[in-house]
mmCIF file of C-alpha atoms in Angstrom:
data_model
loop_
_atom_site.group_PDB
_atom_site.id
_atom_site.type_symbol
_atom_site.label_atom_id
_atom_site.label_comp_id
_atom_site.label_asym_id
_atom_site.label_seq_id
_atom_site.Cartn_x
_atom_site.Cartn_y
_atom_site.Cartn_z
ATOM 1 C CA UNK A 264 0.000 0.000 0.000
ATOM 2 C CA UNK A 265 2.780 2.215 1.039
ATOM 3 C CA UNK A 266 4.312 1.758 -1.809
ATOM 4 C CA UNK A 267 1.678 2.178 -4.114
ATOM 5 C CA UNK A 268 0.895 5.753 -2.439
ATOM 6 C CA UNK A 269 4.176 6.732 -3.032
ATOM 7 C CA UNK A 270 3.688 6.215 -7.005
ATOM 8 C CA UNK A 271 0.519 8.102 -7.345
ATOM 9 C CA UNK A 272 2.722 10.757 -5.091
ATOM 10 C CA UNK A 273 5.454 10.794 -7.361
ATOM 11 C CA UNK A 274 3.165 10.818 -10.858
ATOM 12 C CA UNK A 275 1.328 13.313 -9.277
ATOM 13 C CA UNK A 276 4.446 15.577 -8.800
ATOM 14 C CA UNK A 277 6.184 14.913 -11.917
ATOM 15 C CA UNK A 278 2.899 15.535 -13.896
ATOM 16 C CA UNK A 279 2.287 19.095 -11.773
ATOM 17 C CA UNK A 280 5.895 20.475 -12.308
ATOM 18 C CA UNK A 281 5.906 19.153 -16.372
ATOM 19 C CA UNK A 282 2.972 20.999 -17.075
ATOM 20 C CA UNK A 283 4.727 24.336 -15.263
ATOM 21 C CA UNK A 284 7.833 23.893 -17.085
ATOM 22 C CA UNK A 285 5.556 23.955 -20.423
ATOM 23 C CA UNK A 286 3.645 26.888 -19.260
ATOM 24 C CA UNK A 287 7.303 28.512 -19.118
ATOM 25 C CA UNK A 288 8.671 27.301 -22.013
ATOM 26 C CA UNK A 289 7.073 29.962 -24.902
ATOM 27 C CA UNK A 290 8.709 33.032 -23.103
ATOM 28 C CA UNK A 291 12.115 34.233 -22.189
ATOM 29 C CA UNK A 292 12.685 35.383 -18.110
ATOM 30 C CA UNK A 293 15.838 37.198 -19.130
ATOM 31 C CA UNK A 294 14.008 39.665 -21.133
ATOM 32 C CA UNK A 295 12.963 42.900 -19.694
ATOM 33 C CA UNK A 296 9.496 43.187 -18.652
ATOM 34 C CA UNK A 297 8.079 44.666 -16.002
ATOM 35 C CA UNK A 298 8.229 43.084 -11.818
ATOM 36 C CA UNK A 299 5.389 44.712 -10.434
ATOM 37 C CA UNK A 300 4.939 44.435 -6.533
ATOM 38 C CA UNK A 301 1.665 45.916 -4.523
ATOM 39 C CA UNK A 302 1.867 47.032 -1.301
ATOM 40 C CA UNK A 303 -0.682 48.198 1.070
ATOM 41 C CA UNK A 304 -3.821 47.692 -0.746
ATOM 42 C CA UNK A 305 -6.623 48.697 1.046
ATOM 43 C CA UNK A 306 -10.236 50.145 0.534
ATOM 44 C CA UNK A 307 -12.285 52.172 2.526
ATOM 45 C CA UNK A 308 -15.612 50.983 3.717
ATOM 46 C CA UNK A 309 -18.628 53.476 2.334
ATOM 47 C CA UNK A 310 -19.722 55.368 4.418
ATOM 48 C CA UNK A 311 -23.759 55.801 5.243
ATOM 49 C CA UNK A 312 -25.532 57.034 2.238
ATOM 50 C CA UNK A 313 -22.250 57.496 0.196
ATOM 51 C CA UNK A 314 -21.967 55.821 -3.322
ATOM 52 C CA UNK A 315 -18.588 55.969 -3.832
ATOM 53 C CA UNK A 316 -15.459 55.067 -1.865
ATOM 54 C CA UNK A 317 -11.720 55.189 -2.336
ATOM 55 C CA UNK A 318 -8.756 53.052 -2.443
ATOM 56 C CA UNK A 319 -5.220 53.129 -1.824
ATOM 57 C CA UNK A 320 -1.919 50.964 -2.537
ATOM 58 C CA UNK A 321 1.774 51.267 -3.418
ATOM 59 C CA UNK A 322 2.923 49.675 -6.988
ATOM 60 C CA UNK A 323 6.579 49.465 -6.959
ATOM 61 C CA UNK A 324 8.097 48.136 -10.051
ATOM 62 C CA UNK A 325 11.310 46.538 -10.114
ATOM 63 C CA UNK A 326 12.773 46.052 -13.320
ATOM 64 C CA UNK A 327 14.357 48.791 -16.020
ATOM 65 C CA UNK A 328 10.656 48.746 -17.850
ATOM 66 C CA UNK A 329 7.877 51.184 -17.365
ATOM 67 C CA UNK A 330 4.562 49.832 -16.680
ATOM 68 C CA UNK A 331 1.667 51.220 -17.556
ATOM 69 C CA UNK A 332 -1.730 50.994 -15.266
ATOM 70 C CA UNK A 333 -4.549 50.919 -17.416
ATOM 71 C CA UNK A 334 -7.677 49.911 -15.170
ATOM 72 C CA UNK A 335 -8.486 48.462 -11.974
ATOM 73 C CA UNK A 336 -11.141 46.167 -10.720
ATOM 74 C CA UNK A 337 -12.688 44.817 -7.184
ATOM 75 C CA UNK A 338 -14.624 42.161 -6.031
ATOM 76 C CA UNK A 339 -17.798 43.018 -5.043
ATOM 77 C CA UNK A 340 -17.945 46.232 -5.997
ATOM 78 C CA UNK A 341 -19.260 47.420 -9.889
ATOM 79 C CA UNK A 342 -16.973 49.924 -11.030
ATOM 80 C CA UNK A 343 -13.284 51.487 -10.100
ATOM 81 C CA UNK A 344 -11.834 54.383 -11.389
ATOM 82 C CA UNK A 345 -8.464 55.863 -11.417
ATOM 83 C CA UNK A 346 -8.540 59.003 -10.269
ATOM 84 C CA UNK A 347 -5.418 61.679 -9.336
ATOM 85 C CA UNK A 348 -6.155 65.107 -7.381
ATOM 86 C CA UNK A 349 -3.852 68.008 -9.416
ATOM 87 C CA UNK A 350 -3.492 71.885 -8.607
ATOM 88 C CA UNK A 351 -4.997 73.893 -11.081
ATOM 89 C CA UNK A 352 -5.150 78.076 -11.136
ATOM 90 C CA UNK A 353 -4.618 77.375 -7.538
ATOM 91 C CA UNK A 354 -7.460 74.975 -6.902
ATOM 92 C CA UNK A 355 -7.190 71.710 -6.002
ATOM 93 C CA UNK A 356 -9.242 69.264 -8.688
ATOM 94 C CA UNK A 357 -9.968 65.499 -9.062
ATOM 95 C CA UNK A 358 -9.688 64.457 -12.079
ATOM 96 C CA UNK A 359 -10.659 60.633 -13.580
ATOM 97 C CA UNK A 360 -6.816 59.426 -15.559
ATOM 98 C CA UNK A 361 -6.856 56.717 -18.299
ATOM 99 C CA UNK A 362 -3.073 55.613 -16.885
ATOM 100 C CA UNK A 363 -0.585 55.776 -14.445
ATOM 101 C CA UNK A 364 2.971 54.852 -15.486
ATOM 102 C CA UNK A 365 5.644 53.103 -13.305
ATOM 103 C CA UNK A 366 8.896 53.824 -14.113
ATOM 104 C CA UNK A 367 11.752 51.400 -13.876
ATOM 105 C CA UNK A 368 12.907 51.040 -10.229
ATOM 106 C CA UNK A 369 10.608 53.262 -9.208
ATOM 107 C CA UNK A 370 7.099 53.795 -7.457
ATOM 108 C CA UNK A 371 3.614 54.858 -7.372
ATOM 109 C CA UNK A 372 1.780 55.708 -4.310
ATOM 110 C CA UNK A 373 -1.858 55.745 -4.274
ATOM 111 C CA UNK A 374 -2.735 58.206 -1.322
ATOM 112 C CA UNK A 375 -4.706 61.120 -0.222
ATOM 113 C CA UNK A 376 -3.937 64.429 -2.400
ATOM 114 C CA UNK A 377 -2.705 62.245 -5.253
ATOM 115 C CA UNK A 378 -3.627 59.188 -7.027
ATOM 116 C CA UNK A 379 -6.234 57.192 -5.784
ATOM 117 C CA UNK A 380 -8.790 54.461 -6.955
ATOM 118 C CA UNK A 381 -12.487 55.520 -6.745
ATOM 119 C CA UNK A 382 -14.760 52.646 -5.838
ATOM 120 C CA UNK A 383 -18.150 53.231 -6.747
ATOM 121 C CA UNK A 384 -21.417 50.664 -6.810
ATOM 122 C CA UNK A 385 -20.656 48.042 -3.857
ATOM 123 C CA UNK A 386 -22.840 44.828 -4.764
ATOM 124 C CA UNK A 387 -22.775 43.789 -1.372
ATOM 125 C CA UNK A 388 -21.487 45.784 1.606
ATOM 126 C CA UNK A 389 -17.942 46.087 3.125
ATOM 127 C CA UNK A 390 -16.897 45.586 5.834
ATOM 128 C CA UNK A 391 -14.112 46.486 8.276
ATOM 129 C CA UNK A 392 -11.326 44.011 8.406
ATOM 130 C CA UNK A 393 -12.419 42.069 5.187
ATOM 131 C CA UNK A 394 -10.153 41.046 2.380
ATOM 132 C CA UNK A 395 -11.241 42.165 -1.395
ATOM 133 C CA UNK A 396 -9.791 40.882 -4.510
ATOM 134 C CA UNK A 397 -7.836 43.468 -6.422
ATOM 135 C CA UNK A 398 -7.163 42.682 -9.889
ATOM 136 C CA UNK A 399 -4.539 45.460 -11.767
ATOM 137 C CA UNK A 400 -5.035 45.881 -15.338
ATOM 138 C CA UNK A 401 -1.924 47.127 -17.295
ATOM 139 C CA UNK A 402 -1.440 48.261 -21.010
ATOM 140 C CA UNK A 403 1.039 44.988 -22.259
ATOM 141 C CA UNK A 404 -2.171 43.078 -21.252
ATOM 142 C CA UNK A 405 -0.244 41.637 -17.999
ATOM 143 C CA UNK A 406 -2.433 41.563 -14.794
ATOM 144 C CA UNK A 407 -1.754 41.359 -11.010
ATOM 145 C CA UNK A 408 -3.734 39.975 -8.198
ATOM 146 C CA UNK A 409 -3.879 40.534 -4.933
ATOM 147 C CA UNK A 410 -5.654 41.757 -1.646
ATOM 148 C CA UNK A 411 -7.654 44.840 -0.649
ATOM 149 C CA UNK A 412 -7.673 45.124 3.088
ATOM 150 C CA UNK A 413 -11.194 47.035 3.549
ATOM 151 C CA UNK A 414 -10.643 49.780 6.172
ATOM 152 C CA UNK A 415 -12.523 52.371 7.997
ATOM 153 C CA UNK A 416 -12.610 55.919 7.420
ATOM 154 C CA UNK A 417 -10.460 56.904 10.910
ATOM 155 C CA UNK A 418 -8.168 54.095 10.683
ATOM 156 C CA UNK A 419 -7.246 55.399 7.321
ATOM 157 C CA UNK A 420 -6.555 58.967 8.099
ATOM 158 C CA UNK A 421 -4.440 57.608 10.917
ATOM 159 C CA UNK A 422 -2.458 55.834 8.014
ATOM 160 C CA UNK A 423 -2.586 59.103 5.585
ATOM 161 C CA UNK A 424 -0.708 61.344 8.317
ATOM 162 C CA UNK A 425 2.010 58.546 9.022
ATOM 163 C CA UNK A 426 2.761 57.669 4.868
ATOM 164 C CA UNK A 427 5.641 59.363 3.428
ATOM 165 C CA UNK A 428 4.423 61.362 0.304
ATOM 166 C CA UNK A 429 6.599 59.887 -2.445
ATOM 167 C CA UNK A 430 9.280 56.699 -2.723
ATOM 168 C CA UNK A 431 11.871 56.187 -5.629
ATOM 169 C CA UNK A 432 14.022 52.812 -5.501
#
């Protein structure tokens, strides 16, 4: 028996990392594409009565490459825009953006009085401390996944006054 487990194991294995090394084997890793890494995802719930919400992260990319964020999406809520707050004529203005580019080595903060992701249409309500899938859409057709922490509106503006207002690496 044990050693019958042990060959169903071992098929198993060799099957799982074959079928890897083909998924790798139509592209080159030397060439120079873009490492994205997120950091700090988070959304904020909605507040009472409020149809829209907002969301903040840190894309850091680490190769020579720009990258070039083209759309965003959550889970469970219908529609996210990219948004950036700029000075005009002395007047602060949000603005909706059709991109964001990360430079090589460098990074992109999403925060108050800057870039930010504008959440608007929750399907289903959220809540403090929940995770929320956060899919990042970018222009070579290349998406990353990862984890919204949904936040409150306090706990947030603790974070706002403690974040550093731009990072280059």
């Amino acid at each position: 028996m044990m050693k019958w487990c042990f060959s169903i194991v071992t098929t198993l294995m060799f099957g799982f990392f074959s079928s890897s090394l083909a998924a790798h084997s139509g592209h080159d890793h030397d060439a120079d594409t873009a490492e994205l890494i997120v950091n700090n995802a988070q959304v904020r719930e909605f507040l009472p009565a409020s149809t829209s919400s907002v969301g903040y992260l840190t894309i850091t990319n680490h190769n020579k490459a720009a990258a070039t964020l083209i759309k965003a999406s959550i889970d469970g809520v219908g529609r996210v825009e990219i948004h950036e707050h700029s000075h005009v004529d002395g007047m602060m203005k949000m603005q909706k953006v059709d991109s964001v580019v990360i430079k090589g080595h460098e990074s992109v903060i999403f925060q108050p009085g800057g870039y930010h992701l504008m959440v608007f249409e929750p399907q289903e309500p959220l809540k403090v401390g929940q995770e929320r899938k956060l899919t990042l859409y970018f222009s070579d057709g290349n998406r990353l996944f990862t984890n919204a922490q949904v936040v409150s509106l306090e706990s947030q503006a603790k974070q706002s006054k403690s974040s550093t207002q731009h990072s280059h690496h």
